[in-house]
Coordinates of C-alpha atoms and ligand atoms in Angstrom, one line a residue:
M136 CA 6.7 -34.4 11.2
L137 CA 6.0 -30.7 11.8
A138 CA 4.9 -31.3 15.2
K139 CA 8.2 -33.2 15.9
M140 CA 10.2 -30.4 14.3
L141 CA 8.5 -28.0 16.6
K142 CA 8.9 -30.0 19.7
E143 CA 12.7 -30.7 18.8
S144 CA 13.2 -26.9 17.9
N145 CA 14.9 -24.5 20.4
Y146 CA 14.2 -21.4 18.4
T147 CA 11.3 -21.4 15.8
V148 CA 10.7 -18.3 13.7
V149 CA 7.6 -18.1 11.3
L150 CA 7.4 -16.1 8.1
T151 CA 3.8 -15.3 7.1
G152 CA 2.3 -14.2 3.9
A153 CA -1.2 -13.3 2.7
G154 CA -2.1 -17.1 2.6
L155 CA -2.2 -17.0 6.4
S156 CA -5.4 -14.5 6.0
T157 CA -7.3 -15.8 3.2
E158 CA -9.3 -18.1 5.7
S159 CA -10.5 -15.0 7.3
G160 CA -11.7 -13.8 4.1
L161 CA -8.9 -11.6 3.0
P162 CA -7.7 -11.9 -0.7
D163 CA -4.3 -12.9 -1.3
F164 CA -2.2 -11.4 -4.1
R165 CA -1.1 -14.1 -6.6
S166 CA -3.6 -16.9 -6.3
S167 CA -6.2 -17.3 -9.0
N168 CA -8.6 -14.7 -7.3
G169 CA -5.6 -12.6 -5.8
L170 CA -5.5 -9.0 -5.9
W171 CA -2.8 -8.9 -8.5
N172 CA -4.9 -11.2 -10.7
N173 CA -6.5 -8.4 -12.9
R174 CA -4.4 -5.5 -11.8
N175 CA -0.9 -4.5 -12.5
P176 CA 0.8 -3.9 -8.9
L177 CA 3.3 -1.4 -10.5
E178 CA 0.3 0.7 -11.7
L179 CA -1.3 0.8 -8.2
A180 CA 1.2 -0.1 -5.4
T181 CA 4.0 2.6 -6.1
V182 CA 4.7 6.0 -5.3
D183 CA 4.3 6.8 -9.0
A184 CA 0.7 5.6 -8.9
M185 CA 0.0 7.4 -5.7
E186 CA 1.3 10.6 -7.5
H187 CA -0.1 10.2 -11.1
N188 CA -2.9 7.8 -10.7
Q189 CA -4.0 9.1 -7.3
E190 CA -7.8 8.5 -7.6
E191 CA -7.4 4.8 -8.3
F192 CA -4.6 4.4 -5.7
I193 CA -7.3 5.9 -3.0
S194 CA -10.0 4.0 -4.1
F195 CA -7.6 0.6 -4.1
Y196 CA -6.4 1.3 -0.6
R197 CA -9.8 2.4 0.9
Q198 CA -11.2 -0.9 -0.5
R199 CA -8.5 -2.9 1.3
M200 CA -9.0 -0.8 4.4
K201 CA -12.8 -1.4 4.4
A202 CA -12.3 -5.0 3.9
L203 CA -10.4 -5.2 7.4
L204 CA -13.5 -3.8 9.2
D205 CA -15.5 -6.7 8.4
V206 CA -13.1 -9.7 9.1
V207 CA -11.2 -11.2 12.2
P208 CA -8.3 -13.4 12.6
H209 CA -9.3 -17.2 12.0
A210 CA -8.7 -19.9 14.6
G211 CA -5.0 -20.6 13.1
Y212 CA -3.9 -17.2 14.6
R213 CA -5.0 -18.3 17.9
I214 CA -3.2 -21.6 17.7
L215 CA -0.1 -19.5 16.8
A216 CA -0.8 -17.3 19.8
E217 CA -0.8 -20.2 22.1
W218 CA 2.5 -21.6 20.4
A219 CA 4.2 -18.3 21.2
D220 CA 2.7 -17.9 24.6
K221 CA 4.3 -21.6 25.3
G222 CA 7.7 -20.3 23.8
I223 CA 7.3 -22.9 21.0
I224 CA 7.3 -19.9 18.5
K225 CA 9.7 -17.1 19.4
S226 CA 8.8 -14.7 16.6
F227 CA 6.9 -13.8 13.5
I228 CA 8.2 -12.1 10.4
T229 CA 5.3 -10.8 8.5
Q230 CA 4.5 -9.5 4.8
N231 CA 0.9 -8.9 5.8
V232 CA -0.4 -5.5 6.4
D233 CA -3.8 -6.6 8.0
G234 CA -2.5 -6.3 11.6
F235 CA -3.9 -9.9 12.5
H236 CA -0.8 -10.9 14.1
T237 CA -0.8 -8.0 16.5
I238 CA -4.7 -8.4 17.1
S239 CA -4.1 -12.1 17.9
G240 CA -1.7 -11.0 20.8
H241 CA 1.6 -12.2 18.7
K242 CA 4.4 -10.1 20.5
D243 CA 7.5 -10.2 18.5
V244 CA 6.3 -9.4 15.3
A245 CA 8.3 -7.9 12.3
Q246 CA 6.0 -6.1 9.8
L247 CA 7.9 -5.7 6.9
H248 CA 5.4 -4.2 4.8
G249 CA 4.0 -1.9 7.3
T250 CA 0.3 -1.8 8.0
L251 CA -3.0 -0.7 6.7
R252 CA -4.5 0.0 10.0
E253 CA -2.8 3.4 10.1
C254 CA -1.9 6.2 7.4
R255 CA 1.2 8.8 7.4
C256 CA 2.1 12.0 5.6
H257 CA 4.1 11.3 2.8
N258 CA 6.2 14.4 3.4
C259 CA 6.8 14.7 7.1
G260 CA 5.7 11.2 8.3
E261 CA 2.9 12.5 10.8
T262 CA 0.9 9.6 11.4
Y263 CA -3.1 9.5 11.5
P264 CA -5.6 6.8 12.2
M265 CA -7.0 4.6 9.4
E266 CA -10.2 6.5 9.5
T267 CA -8.5 9.5 8.1
F268 CA -7.7 7.9 5.0
L269 CA -11.0 6.2 4.8
E270 CA -13.2 9.0 5.5
S271 CA -11.5 12.2 5.0
N272 CA -12.3 14.2 1.6
D273 CA -9.1 16.2 2.1
L274 CA -5.9 14.0 2.4
T275 CA -3.6 16.9 3.0
C276 CA -1.4 16.8 6.0
V277 CA -0.9 20.2 8.0
C278 CA 2.6 20.4 6.4
G279 CA 0.8 20.1 2.8
G280 CA 2.0 16.4 2.3
F281 CA -0.3 13.8 1.0
I282 CA -1.6 11.4 3.7
R283 CA -1.2 7.8 2.4
P284 CA -1.6 4.5 4.0
S285 CA 1.3 3.2 6.2
V286 CA 2.1 0.4 4.0
V287 CA 5.5 -0.2 1.9
L288 CA 4.9 0.4 -1.6
F289 CA 6.9 -1.3 -4.5
G290 CA 10.4 0.4 -4.6
E291 CA 10.2 2.0 -1.1
M292 CA 12.6 1.1 1.6
L293 CA 11.4 -1.3 4.2
P294 CA 10.9 -0.1 7.9
E295 CA 14.6 -0.4 9.5
D296 CA 13.3 -1.7 12.6
A297 CA 11.3 -4.5 11.0
I298 CA 14.3 -5.7 8.8
H299 CA 16.6 -5.6 11.8
L300 CA 14.4 -7.7 13.8
A301 CA 13.7 -10.3 11.1
E302 CA 17.6 -10.5 10.3
E303 CA 18.1 -11.1 14.2
E304 CA 15.4 -13.6 14.3
T305 CA 16.3 -15.4 11.1
N306 CA 19.9 -15.6 12.5
N307 CA 18.7 -17.0 15.8
A308 CA 16.4 -19.6 14.4
D309 CA 17.0 -23.3 14.2
L310 CA 13.4 -23.9 12.6
F311 CA 12.0 -21.4 9.9
I312 CA 8.4 -22.0 9.0
V313 CA 6.8 -20.3 6.0
L314 CA 3.0 -20.1 6.2
G315 CA 1.1 -18.9 3.0
S316 CA 3.6 -17.0 0.9
S317 CA 4.6 -17.5 -2.7
L318 CA 7.9 -16.2 -1.8
Q319 CA 8.2 -14.2 -4.9
V320 CA 9.0 -10.8 -3.2
A321 CA 12.4 -9.8 -1.7
P322 CA 13.6 -9.2 0.8
A323 CA 11.1 -11.3 2.7
N324 CA 12.0 -14.3 0.3
L325 CA 15.8 -14.1 1.4
F326 CA 15.1 -14.8 5.1
P327 CA 14.1 -18.5 4.6
Q328 CA 17.1 -19.0 2.4
I329 CA 19.5 -17.4 5.0
A330 CA 18.0 -19.5 7.8
K331 CA 18.9 -22.6 5.7
Q332 CA 22.2 -21.6 4.9
N333 CA 22.8 -20.9 8.7
G334 CA 21.7 -24.8 9.1
A335 CA 18.1 -24.1 10.3
K336 CA 15.4 -26.6 9.3
L337 CA 13.1 -25.0 6.7
V338 CA 9.4 -25.7 6.4
I339 CA 7.0 -24.3 3.8
V340 CA 3.4 -24.5 4.2
N341 CA 1.7 -23.3 1.1
I342 CA -1.2 -24.4 -1.1
E343 CA 0.9 -23.8 -4.3
Q344 CA 4.4 -24.6 -5.0
T345 CA 7.0 -21.9 -4.3
P346 CA 10.5 -21.4 -5.7
L347 CA 12.1 -22.4 -2.3
D348 CA 10.3 -25.8 -2.0
D349 CA 13.5 -27.6 -3.3
I350 CA 15.6 -26.3 -0.5
A351 CA 13.0 -27.1 2.2
D352 CA 13.1 -30.0 4.7
L353 CA 9.6 -30.2 4.7
V354 CA 6.8 -28.9 2.2
I355 CA 3.2 -29.2 2.8
N356 CA 1.2 -28.0 0.0
K357 CA -2.4 -28.5 -1.5
R358 CA -3.7 -28.1 2.1
K359 CA -5.2 -25.1 4.0
I360 CA -2.9 -23.7 6.7
G361 CA -5.8 -23.6 9.0
E362 CA -6.3 -27.4 8.9
V363 CA -2.5 -28.1 9.0
L364 CA -2.3 -25.8 12.2
K365 CA -5.2 -27.7 13.9
E366 CA -4.1 -31.0 13.1
V367 CA -0.4 -30.1 14.3
N368 CA -1.8 -28.6 17.4
E369 CA -3.6 -31.8 18.3
S370 CA 0.0 -33.5 18.6
I371 CA 1.9 -30.7 20.2
Ligands
APR299 N1 -3.4 -22.2 3.1 C1 -2.3 -22.2 2.5 N2 -1.9 -21.5 1.5 C2 -2.6 -20.5 1.0 C3 -4.0 -20.3 1.4 C4 -4.3 -21.1 2.6 N3 -5.4 -21.0 3.1 N4 -4.6 -19.2 0.9 C5 -3.4 -18.9 0.1 N5 -2.3 -19.6 0.1 C6 -1.2 -19.5 -0.9 C7 -1.3 -19.1 -2.1 O1 -1.3 -20.4 -2.9 C8 -0.2 -18.3 -2.4 O2 1.1 -19.0 -3.0 O3 -0.6 -18.3 -0.1 C9 0.3 -17.8 -1.3 C10 0.3 -16.5 -1.2 O4 1.1 -15.8 -2.0 P1 0.8 -14.3 -2.5 O5 -0.6 -14.0 -3.0 O6 1.9 -13.9 -3.5 O7 1.1 -13.4 -1.1 P2 2.5 -13.0 -0.5 O8 3.4 -14.1 -0.5 O9 2.4 -12.6 1.0 O10 2.8 -11.7 -1.1 C11 4.2 -11.0 -0.8 O11 3.6 -9.4 -2.5 O12 2.4 -7.7 -3.4 C12 3.1 -8.0 -2.5 O13 3.4 -6.5 -0.6 C13 2.6 -7.6 -1.2 O14 3.2 -8.7 1.1 C14 2.8 -8.9 -0.4 C15 4.0 -9.5 -1.0

């Protein structure tokens, strides 16, 4: 069914979440062993936490950056790259900050939540390599500001260019596929709804149920994305 929808589509857009990277060994957020399982994101992933809980903030993001050094995109990312190269997928909208889409050669990627693979000054915006945040004992920018990961913290504005690309691609889509997201966070979870309202077909591939399953044309749950992509690829 998904292979047929992909073949019949003229403009497929894919929205990805942390569930697309768990098979590479990176934790997601809301599964039973997810990052928010025994932590309150609002005490860690916010500007307030960065300013008033800075030691834990630094340790949390250093731990997540270090995790990136030991993992690579799994075979599912390569299949997605092949489909993008063949024009089967036109673009990706991702909530992930692991950079795996870019590493896998995916071209048009809207990184809604920024990236862990870089850091920047919270005051002047000067960018620094990830290693600066990982290794430097002094996270003070030349301007005096605090050097923090280039990820979007809860309550922060999303990058305008990523939002515009996501809006544009969602409006172009006649097939909108969600891969590995609980669809709990706005505005990312609005794009599947907008696509559906525009008349696109909506597919959700996610082990657990999501709040948008009831408006989807196809829901594939209880199965790992890697297996689903491999199986679909055999009949594309
Ligand atoms: N195959 C299919 N689904 C999977 C797999 C897998 N291998 N691994 C995990 N999942 C599913 C989980 O069941 C879960 O519902 O992926 C979903 C991931 O959901 P979340 O952990 O909530 O991650 P995500 O939707 O990306 O979170 C969105 O929340 O905290 C913020 O900024 C953070 O970008 C993140 C945003």
